[in-house]
Coordinates of N, CA and C in Angstrom, one line a residue:
M1 N -7.4 24.5 -1.1 CA -8.6 23.8 -0.7 C -9.3 23.2 -1.9
S2 N -9.8 22.0 -1.8 CA -10.4 21.3 -2.9 C -11.7 22.0 -3.3
R3 N -11.8 22.1 -4.6 CA -13.1 22.7 -5.1 C -14.1 21.6 -5.4
G4 N -13.7 20.4 -5.1 CA -14.6 19.2 -5.4 C -13.7 18.2 -6.1
L5 N -13.8 16.9 -5.7 CA -13.0 15.9 -6.3 C -13.2 15.8 -7.8
H6 N -14.4 15.9 -8.3 CA -14.6 15.8 -9.7 C -13.9 16.9 -10.5
L7 N -13.9 18.1 -9.9 CA -13.3 19.2 -10.6 C -11.8 19.1 -10.5
D8 N -11.3 18.8 -9.4 CA -9.8 18.6 -9.2 C -9.3 17.4 -10.1
T9 N -10.1 16.4 -10.2 CA -9.6 15.3 -11.0 C -9.4 15.7 -12.5
Y10 N -10.3 16.6 -13.0 CA -10.1 17.1 -14.3 C -8.7 17.8 -14.5
L11 N -8.4 18.6 -13.5 CA -7.1 19.2 -13.5 C -5.9 18.2 -13.4
L12 N -6.2 17.2 -12.6 CA -5.2 16.1 -12.4 C -4.9 15.4 -13.8
A13 N -5.9 15.3 -14.6 CA -5.8 14.6 -15.9 C -5.4 15.5 -17.1
F14 N -5.2 16.8 -16.8 CA -4.9 17.8 -17.9 C -3.4 17.9 -18.1
D15 N -3.0 17.6 -19.3 CA -1.6 17.7 -19.7 C -1.3 19.1 -20.1
T16 N -0.7 19.9 -19.3 CA -0.5 21.3 -19.6 C 0.5 21.5 -20.7
G17 N 1.4 20.5 -20.9 CA 2.4 20.6 -22.0 C 1.7 20.5 -23.4
A18 N 0.7 19.6 -23.5 CA -0.1 19.4 -24.7 C -1.2 20.3 -24.8
G19 N -1.6 20.9 -23.7 CA -2.8 21.8 -23.7 C -4.1 21.1 -23.9
A20 N -4.2 19.9 -23.3 CA -5.4 19.0 -23.5 C -5.3 17.9 -22.4
L21 N -6.4 17.2 -22.3 CA -6.4 16.1 -21.4 C -5.4 15.0 -21.9
Q22 N -4.8 14.3 -20.9 CA -3.9 13.2 -21.3 C -4.6 12.2 -22.2
D23 N -5.8 11.9 -21.8 CA -6.7 10.9 -22.6 C -8.1 11.2 -22.2
R24 N -8.9 11.7 -23.2 CA -10.2 12.2 -22.9 C -11.1 11.0 -22.4
T25 N -11.0 9.9 -23.0 CA -11.8 8.7 -22.6 C -11.5 8.3 -21.2
R26 N -10.2 8.3 -20.9 CA -9.7 7.9 -19.5 C -10.2 9.0 -18.5
A27 N -10.1 10.2 -18.9 CA -10.6 11.3 -18.0 C -12.1 11.2 -17.7
G28 N -12.9 10.7 -18.6 CA -14.3 10.6 -18.4 C -14.6 9.6 -17.2
Y29 N -13.9 8.5 -17.2 CA -14.0 7.5 -16.2 C -13.6 8.1 -14.8
L30 N -12.4 8.7 -14.8 CA -11.9 9.2 -13.6 C -12.8 10.3 -13.0
V31 N -13.2 11.2 -13.8 CA -14.1 12.3 -13.3 C -15.4 11.8 -12.8
R32 N -16.0 10.8 -13.5 CA -17.2 10.2 -13.0 C -17.0 9.5 -11.7
A33 N -15.9 8.7 -11.5 CA -15.6 8.1 -10.2 C -15.4 9.1 -9.1
A34 N -14.7 10.2 -9.5 CA -14.5 11.3 -8.5 C -15.8 11.9 -8.0
A35 N -16.7 12.1 -9.0 CA -18.0 12.7 -8.6 C -18.8 11.8 -7.6
L36 N -18.7 10.5 -7.9 CA -19.3 9.6 -7.0 C -18.7 9.6 -5.6
A37 N -17.3 9.7 -5.6 CA -16.6 9.8 -4.3 C -17.0 11.1 -3.6
E38 N -17.1 12.1 -4.3 CA -17.5 13.4 -3.7 C -18.9 13.3 -3.0
L39 N -19.8 12.7 -3.7 CA -21.2 12.5 -3.2 C -21.1 11.6 -1.9
A40 N -20.3 10.6 -2.0 CA -20.2 9.7 -0.8 C -19.6 10.4 0.4
H41 N -18.6 11.2 0.1 CA -17.9 12.0 1.2 C -18.9 13.0 1.8
R42 N -19.7 13.6 1.0 CA -20.7 14.5 1.5 C -21.9 13.9 2.2
G43 N -22.0 12.6 2.1 CA -23.1 11.9 2.8 C -24.3 11.9 2.0
A44 N -24.3 12.2 0.7 CA -25.5 12.2 -0.1 C -25.8 10.9 -0.7
V45 N -24.9 10.0 -0.8 CA -25.1 8.6 -1.2 C -24.4 7.6 -0.3
E46 N -24.8 6.4 -0.3 CA -24.1 5.4 0.4 C -24.3 4.0 -0.3
E47 N -23.7 3.1 0.3 CA -23.7 1.7 -0.3 C -24.7 0.8 0.5
D48 N -25.6 0.2 -0.2 CA -26.5 -0.7 0.5 C -25.9 -2.1 0.7
G49 N -26.6 -3.0 1.3 CA -26.0 -4.3 1.7 C -25.7 -5.1 0.5
A50 N -26.2 -4.8 -0.7 CA -25.9 -5.6 -1.9 C -24.8 -4.9 -2.7
G51 N -24.2 -3.8 -2.2 CA -23.1 -3.1 -2.9 C -23.6 -2.2 -4.0
R52 N -24.9 -1.8 -3.9 CA -25.4 -0.8 -4.9 C -25.5 0.6 -4.2
V53 N -25.5 1.6 -5.1 CA -25.5 2.9 -4.7 C -26.9 3.4 -4.3
R54 N -27.1 4.0 -3.1 CA -28.4 4.4 -2.7 C -28.3 5.9 -2.3
V55 N -29.2 6.7 -2.8 CA -29.3 8.1 -2.5 C -29.8 8.3 -1.1
V56 N -29.0 9.0 -0.2 CA -29.5 9.2 1.1 C -30.1 10.6 1.2
S57 N -29.6 11.6 0.5 CA -30.2 12.9 0.5 C -30.1 13.5 -0.9
G58 N -31.3 13.9 -1.4 CA -31.3 14.5 -2.7 C -31.3 16.0 -2.7
A59 N -30.9 16.6 -1.5 CA -30.8 18.0 -1.4 C -29.8 18.6 -2.4
A60 N -30.1 19.8 -2.8 CA -29.2 20.5 -3.8 C -27.8 20.6 -3.1
T61 N -26.8 20.5 -3.9 CA -25.4 20.5 -3.5 C -24.7 21.9 -3.8
A62 N -25.3 22.7 -4.5 CA -24.7 24.0 -5.0 C -23.7 23.7 -6.1
D63 N -23.7 22.5 -6.6 CA -22.8 22.2 -7.7 C -23.7 21.5 -8.8
P64 N -23.9 22.1 -9.9 CA -24.8 21.5 -10.9 C -24.4 20.1 -11.4
V65 N -23.0 19.9 -11.4 CA -22.6 18.6 -11.9 C -23.0 17.5 -10.9
L66 N -22.9 17.7 -9.6 CA -23.3 16.8 -8.6 C -24.8 16.6 -8.5
D67 N -25.5 17.8 -8.7 CA -27.0 17.7 -8.7 C -27.5 16.8 -9.8
E68 N -26.9 17.0 -11.0 CA -27.3 16.2 -12.1 C -27.1 14.7 -11.9
L69 N -25.9 14.4 -11.3 CA -25.6 13.0 -11.0 C -26.5 12.4 -9.9
L70 N -26.8 13.2 -8.9 CA -27.7 12.7 -7.9 C -29.0 12.4 -8.4
A71 N -29.6 13.2 -9.3 CA -30.8 12.9 -9.9 C -30.8 11.6 -10.7
E72 N -29.7 11.4 -11.4 CA -29.5 10.1 -12.2 C -29.4 8.9 -11.2
L73 N -28.7 9.0 -10.1 CA -28.5 7.9 -9.2 C -29.9 7.6 -8.5
G74 N -30.7 8.5 -8.4 CA -32.0 8.2 -7.8 C -33.0 7.4 -8.6
G75 N -32.6 7.3 -9.9 CA -33.5 6.6 -10.8 C -33.5 5.1 -10.8
A76 N -32.4 4.5 -10.3 CA -32.2 3.1 -10.3 C -31.1 2.7 -9.3
A77 N -31.2 1.4 -8.8 CA -30.1 0.9 -7.9 C -29.1 0.1 -8.7
R78 N -27.9 0.7 -8.8 CA -26.8 0.0 -9.6 C -25.6 0.0 -8.8
S79 N -24.6 -0.8 -9.2 CA -23.3 -0.8 -8.5 C -22.5 0.4 -8.9
W80 N -21.5 0.7 -8.0 CA -20.5 1.8 -8.3 C -19.9 1.6 -9.7
K81 N -19.5 0.4 -10.0 CA -18.8 0.2 -11.3 C -19.7 0.5 -12.5
V82 N -21.0 0.2 -12.4 CA -21.9 0.5 -13.4 C -22.1 2.0 -13.6
W83 N -22.2 2.7 -12.4 CA -22.4 4.1 -12.4 C -21.1 4.9 -12.9
I84 N -20.0 4.3 -12.7 CA -18.8 4.9 -13.3 C -18.8 4.9 -14.8
R85 N -19.3 3.8 -15.3 CA -19.3 3.6 -16.8 C -20.4 4.4 -17.5
R86 N -21.5 4.5 -16.8 CA -22.7 5.2 -17.4 C -22.5 6.7 -17.3
G87 N -22.9 7.4 -18.5 CA -22.9 8.9 -18.5 C -21.6 9.6 -18.2
R88 N -20.5 8.9 -18.4 CA -19.3 9.6 -18.1 C -18.9 10.7 -19.1
D89 N -19.3 10.6 -20.3 CA -19.0 11.7 -21.3 C -19.8 12.9 -20.9
V90 N -21.1 12.7 -20.5 CA -22.0 13.9 -20.1 C -21.4 14.5 -18.9
T91 N -20.9 13.7 -17.9 CA -20.4 14.3 -16.7 C -19.1 15.1 -17.0
L92 N -18.3 14.5 -17.9 CA -17.0 15.2 -18.3 C -17.3 16.6 -18.9
E93 N -18.2 16.7 -19.8 CA -18.6 17.9 -20.4 C -19.2 18.9 -19.4
A94 N -20.0 18.4 -18.4 CA -20.5 19.2 -17.4 C -19.4 19.8 -16.5
V95 N -18.4 19.0 -16.2 CA -17.3 19.4 -15.4 C -16.6 20.6 -16.1
E96 N -16.4 20.4 -17.4 CA -15.7 21.5 -18.2 C -16.5 22.8 -18.2
E97 N -17.8 22.7 -18.3 CA -18.7 23.8 -18.2 C -18.6 24.5 -16.8
R98 N -18.6 23.7 -15.8 CA -18.5 24.2 -14.4 C -17.2 24.9 -14.2
L99 N -16.1 24.3 -14.7 CA -14.8 24.9 -14.5 C -14.7 26.2 -15.3
A100 N -15.4 26.3 -16.4 CA -15.4 27.5 -17.2 C -16.1 28.6 -16.4
V101 N -17.3 28.3 -15.8 CA -18.0 29.2 -15.0 C -17.1 29.7 -13.8
L102 N -16.3 28.9 -13.2 CA -15.5 29.2 -12.1 C -14.2 30.0 -12.6
G103 N -14.0 30.1 -13.9 CA -12.9 30.8 -14.4 C -11.6 30.0 -14.4
V104 N -11.7 28.7 -14.3 CA -10.5 27.9 -14.3 C -10.0 27.5 -15.7
V105 N -11.0 27.3 -16.6 CA -10.7 27.0 -18.0 C -11.6 27.9 -18.9
T106 N -11.2 27.9 -20.1 CA -12.1 28.5 -21.1 C -12.4 27.4 -22.1
V107 N -13.6 27.4 -22.6 CA -14.1 26.4 -23.5 C -14.5 27.1 -24.8
A108 N -13.9 26.7 -25.9 CA -14.1 27.3 -27.2 C -15.6 27.2 -27.6
D109 N -16.1 28.2 -28.3 CA -17.5 28.2 -28.8 C -17.5 27.3 -30.0
R110 N -18.6 26.6 -30.2 CA -18.8 25.8 -31.4 C -19.0 26.7 -32.6
D111 N -18.3 26.3 -33.7 CA -18.5 27.1 -35.0 C -19.6 26.4 -35.8
P112 N -20.8 27.2 -35.9 CA -21.9 26.6 -36.6 C -21.7 26.3 -38.1
Y113 N -20.6 26.9 -38.6 CA -20.3 26.7 -40.0 C -19.1 25.8 -40.2
G114 N -18.5 25.4 -39.1 CA -17.3 24.6 -39.2 C -17.6 23.1 -39.2
P115 N -16.6 22.3 -39.2 CA -16.8 20.8 -39.2 C -17.3 20.4 -37.8
V116 N -18.0 19.3 -37.8 CA -18.5 18.8 -36.5 C -17.3 18.1 -35.8
V117 N -17.1 18.5 -34.5 CA -16.0 18.0 -33.7 C -16.6 17.3 -32.5
P118 N -16.0 16.2 -32.0 CA -16.6 15.5 -30.9 C -16.6 16.3 -29.6
H119 N -15.7 17.3 -29.4 CA -15.8 18.1 -28.2 C -15.0 19.4 -28.5
R120 N -15.3 20.4 -27.7 CA -14.7 21.7 -27.9 C -13.4 21.8 -27.2
P121 N -12.4 22.5 -27.8 CA -11.1 22.7 -27.2 C -11.2 23.4 -25.9
V122 N -10.4 23.0 -24.9 CA -10.4 23.6 -23.6 C -9.0 24.1 -23.3
T123 N -9.0 25.3 -22.7 CA -7.7 25.9 -22.4 C -7.6 26.2 -20.9
M124 N -6.6 25.8 -20.2 CA -6.4 26.1 -18.8 C -6.0 27.6 -18.6
V125 N -6.7 28.4 -17.9 CA -6.4 29.8 -17.7 C -5.1 29.9 -17.0
D126 N -4.8 29.2 -15.9 CA -3.5 29.2 -15.3 C -3.0 27.8 -15.1
P127 N -2.2 27.3 -16.1 CA -1.7 25.9 -16.0 C -1.0 25.5 -14.7
R128 N -0.6 26.5 -13.9 CA 0.1 26.2 -12.7 C -0.9 25.5 -11.7
E129 N -2.2 25.8 -11.8 CA -3.2 25.1 -11.0 C -3.1 23.6 -11.2
A130 N -3.1 23.2 -12.4 CA -3.0 21.8 -12.7 C -1.7 21.2 -12.3
L131 N -0.6 21.9 -12.7 CA 0.7 21.4 -12.4 C 1.0 21.3 -10.9
D132 N 0.5 22.3 -10.1 CA 0.7 22.2 -8.6 C 0.0 21.0 -8.0
L133 N -1.2 20.8 -8.5 CA -2.0 19.7 -8.0 C -1.4 18.4 -8.4
Q134 N -0.9 18.2 -9.6 CA -0.2 17.0 -10.0 C 1.0 16.7 -9.2
V135 N 1.8 17.8 -8.9 CA 3.0 17.6 -8.1 C 2.6 17.2 -6.7
R136 N 1.6 17.8 -6.1 CA 1.2 17.5 -4.7 C 0.7 16.1 -4.6
V137 N 0.0 15.6 -5.6 CA -0.5 14.2 -5.5 C 0.6 13.2 -5.7
A138 N 1.5 13.5 -6.6 CA 2.7 12.7 -6.9 C 3.5 12.6 -5.6
E139 N 3.7 13.7 -5.0 CA 4.6 13.7 -3.7 C 3.9 13.0 -2.6
L140 N 2.6 13.0 -2.6 CA 1.9 12.2 -1.5 C 2.2 10.7 -1.7
V141 N 2.1 10.2 -3.0 CA 2.4 8.8 -3.2 C 3.9 8.5 -3.0
R142 N 4.8 9.3 -3.4 CA 6.2 9.0 -3.2 C 6.8 9.3 -1.9
G143 N 6.1 10.1 -1.1 CA 6.6 10.6 0.2 C 6.4 9.7 1.3
A144 N 6.7 10.2 2.5 CA 6.6 9.4 3.7 C 5.6 9.9 4.8
T145 N 4.8 10.9 4.4 CA 3.8 11.4 5.3 C 2.8 10.3 5.6
P146 N 2.5 10.1 6.9 CA 1.5 9.0 7.2 C 0.2 9.2 6.4
V147 N -0.2 8.1 5.8 CA -1.4 8.2 4.9 C -2.6 8.7 5.7
T148 N -2.7 8.4 7.0 CA -3.8 8.8 7.8 C -3.9 10.4 8.0
R149 N -2.7 11.0 7.8 CA -2.7 12.5 7.9 C -3.0 13.2 6.6
A150 N -3.0 12.5 5.5 CA -3.3 13.1 4.2 C -4.7 13.6 4.2
P151 N -5.0 14.7 3.6 CA -6.4 15.1 3.4 C -7.2 14.0 2.6
F152 N -8.4 13.8 2.9 CA -9.2 12.8 2.2 C -9.2 13.0 0.7
A153 N -9.4 14.3 0.3 CA -9.5 14.6 -1.1 C -8.2 14.2 -1.8
D154 N -7.0 14.5 -1.2 CA -5.7 14.2 -1.8 C -5.5 12.7 -1.9
A155 N -6.0 11.9 -0.8 CA -5.9 10.5 -0.9 C -6.7 9.9 -2.0
V156 N -7.9 10.4 -2.2 CA -8.7 9.9 -3.3 C -8.1 10.3 -4.7
L157 N -7.6 11.5 -4.8 CA -7.0 11.9 -6.0 C -5.7 11.0 -6.4
A158 N -5.0 10.7 -5.3 CA -3.8 9.8 -5.5 C -4.3 8.4 -6.0
A159 N -5.3 7.9 -5.4 CA -5.8 6.6 -5.8 C -6.3 6.6 -7.2
L160 N -7.0 7.7 -7.6 CA -7.5 7.8 -9.0 C -6.3 7.9 -10.0
A161 N -5.3 8.7 -9.6 CA -4.2 8.9 -10.5 C -3.4 7.5 -10.7
A162 N -3.3 6.8 -9.6 CA -2.6 5.5 -9.7 C -3.4 4.5 -10.4
H163 N -4.6 4.2 -10.0 CA -5.4 3.2 -10.6 C -5.9 3.5 -12.0
G164 N -6.0 4.8 -12.3 CA -6.4 5.3 -13.6 C -5.2 5.4 -14.6
H165 N -4.0 5.1 -14.1 CA -2.8 5.2 -14.9 C -2.6 6.5 -15.6
L166 N -2.7 7.6 -14.8 CA -2.3 8.9 -15.3 C -0.8 9.1 -15.3
R167 N -0.2 8.8 -16.4 CA 1.3 8.7 -16.4 C 1.9 10.1 -16.3
L168 N 1.1 11.2 -16.5 CA 1.7 12.5 -16.3 C 1.8 12.9 -14.8
V169 N 1.2 12.0 -14.0 CA 1.3 12.2 -12.5 C 2.2 11.1 -11.9
L170 N 1.9 9.9 -12.3 CA 2.7 8.8 -11.7 C 3.1 7.8 -12.9
S171 N 4.4 7.5 -12.9 CA 4.9 6.6 -13.9 C 4.6 5.1 -13.5
R172 N 4.8 4.2 -14.4 CA 4.6 2.8 -14.1 C 5.5 2.4 -13.0
D173 N 6.8 2.9 -13.0 CA 7.7 2.6 -11.9 C 7.2 3.1 -10.6
D174 N 6.6 4.3 -10.6 CA 6.0 4.9 -9.4 C 5.0 4.0 -8.8
R175 N 4.1 3.5 -9.7 CA 3.0 2.6 -9.2 C 3.5 1.3 -8.7
R176 N 4.6 0.8 -9.3 CA 5.2 -0.5 -8.7 C 5.9 -0.2 -7.4
A177 N 6.7 0.8 -7.4 CA 7.5 1.1 -6.2 C 6.7 1.5 -5.0
H178 N 5.6 2.0 -5.2 CA 4.7 2.5 -4.1 C 3.4 1.8 -4.0
A179 N 3.4 0.6 -4.4 CA 2.1 -0.1 -4.5 C 1.4 -0.2 -3.1
D180 N 2.2 -0.5 -2.1 CA 1.6 -0.6 -0.7 C 1.0 0.7 -0.3
R181 N 1.7 1.8 -0.6 CA 1.2 3.1 -0.2 C -0.1 3.5 -1.0
I182 N -0.1 3.1 -2.2 CA -1.3 3.4 -3.1 C -2.5 2.6 -2.5
S183 N -2.2 1.4 -2.1 CA -3.3 0.6 -1.5 C -3.8 1.2 -0.2
A184 N -2.9 1.8 0.6 CA -3.3 2.4 1.8 C -4.1 3.7 1.5
L185 N -3.7 4.4 0.5 CA -4.5 5.6 0.1 C -5.8 5.3 -0.4
T186 N -5.9 4.2 -1.2 CA -7.2 3.8 -1.7 C -8.1 3.3 -0.5
H187 N -7.5 2.8 0.5 CA -8.3 2.3 1.7 C -9.0 3.4 2.4
R188 N -8.5 4.7 2.2 CA -9.2 5.8 2.8 C -10.6 6.0 2.2
L189 N -10.7 5.7 1.0 CA -12.0 5.7 0.3 C -12.9 4.5 0.8
A190 N -12.2 3.4 1.0 CA -13.0 2.2 1.4 C -13.6 2.4 2.8
D191 N -13.1 3.3 3.6 CA -13.7 3.6 4.9 C -15.1 4.1 4.7
Q192 N -15.4 4.8 3.6 CA -16.7 5.4 3.4 C -17.5 4.6 2.4
A193 N -16.9 4.0 1.4 CA -17.6 3.3 0.4 C -16.8 2.1 -0.1
P194 N -16.8 1.0 0.5 CA -16.0 -0.2 0.1 C -16.1 -0.6 -1.3
G195 N -17.3 -0.6 -1.8 CA -17.5 -1.0 -3.2 C -16.9 0.0 -4.2
L196 N -17.0 1.3 -3.8 CA -16.4 2.3 -4.7 C -14.9 2.2 -4.7
A197 N -14.3 2.0 -3.5 CA -12.8 1.8 -3.5 C -12.4 0.6 -4.3
K198 N -13.2 -0.5 -4.3 CA -12.9 -1.7 -5.1 C -13.0 -1.3 -6.6
A199 N -14.0 -0.5 -7.0 CA -14.2 -0.1 -8.4 C -13.1 0.8 -8.8
V200 N -12.6 1.7 -8.0 CA -11.5 2.5 -8.3 C -10.2 1.7 -8.5
G201 N -10.0 0.7 -7.6 CA -8.9 -0.2 -7.7 C -8.8 -0.9 -9.0
G202 N -10.0 -1.2 -9.6 CA -10.0 -1.9 -10.9 C -10.3 -1.0 -12.1
L203 N -10.1 0.3 -11.9 CA -10.4 1.2 -13.0 C -9.7 0.9 -14.3
N204 N -8.4 0.6 -14.3 CA -7.7 0.4 -15.6 C -8.3 -0.8 -16.3
L205 N -8.5 -1.9 -15.6 CA -9.1 -3.1 -16.2 C -10.5 -2.8 -16.7
T206 N -11.3 -2.0 -16.0 CA -12.6 -1.6 -16.5 C -12.5 -0.8 -17.8
M207 N -11.6 0.1 -17.9 CA -11.5 0.9 -19.1 C -11.0 0.0 -20.2
I208 N -10.1 -0.8 -20.0 CA -9.5 -1.7 -21.1 C -10.7 -2.6 -21.6
A209 N -11.4 -3.2 -20.7 CA -12.5 -4.1 -21.1 C -13.6 -3.3 -21.9
A210 N -13.9 -2.1 -21.5 CA -15.0 -1.3 -22.1 C -14.5 -0.7 -23.5
Q211 N -13.3 -0.4 -23.6 CA -12.8 0.3 -24.7 C -12.0 -0.5 -25.7
G212 N -11.7 -1.7 -25.3 CA -10.9 -2.5 -26.2 C -9.4 -2.1 -26.2
G213 N -9.0 -1.5 -25.0 CA -7.6 -1.2 -24.9 C -7.4 0.3 -24.9
L214 N -6.6 0.8 -23.9 CA -6.4 2.3 -23.8 C -4.9 2.5 -23.6
G215 N -4.4 3.6 -24.0 CA -3.0 3.9 -23.8 C -2.8 4.5 -22.4
G216 N -1.6 4.7 -22.0 CA -1.4 5.4 -20.7 C -0.6 4.5 -19.7
G217 N -0.1 3.3 -20.2 CA 0.7 2.4 -19.4 C 1.2 3.0 -18.2

């Protein structure tokens, strides 16, 4: 069972062989997009007629990551693409803290006498959780199960892995060979938030434009 798209996306982007995220910058975009998708799926936000994000319900979600994002979304009307780019590093760290509370990862304490580091090392308590999720998502893209029968969360995770170029889940050849299926999986998100589906579809270009080029072909 999904613990939340934003939390599962972190596991999807975690390279268990390297013991770290495949690409921390890339993961920030993906986790932020996943959190927005989670809020849309819960009915907490929707898209207005101009393609901007509107808060429908500001009720507490029982997830501090989502609650913090909801409060942020209520402050201004912006497009899905803008919200994916804004605050992604903060959301990524909040996801790590939430996963630590849930016992999924451990986050190293900061050394007050050591060198300043951009982020604290994260260790997966049971790497099989990430590996099993990555295999399940990859099999959904490569398989023949009708897209309409796939769980919504898995469809969104597959779209994020494909459009976010998570090579540890899907290779470039996978993305080319199964382009039609990836499009159909992405369309599952479009049923609830067309603008968000479009933003997810353009994630790699958004990241390249914002960062001046990213790895992960």
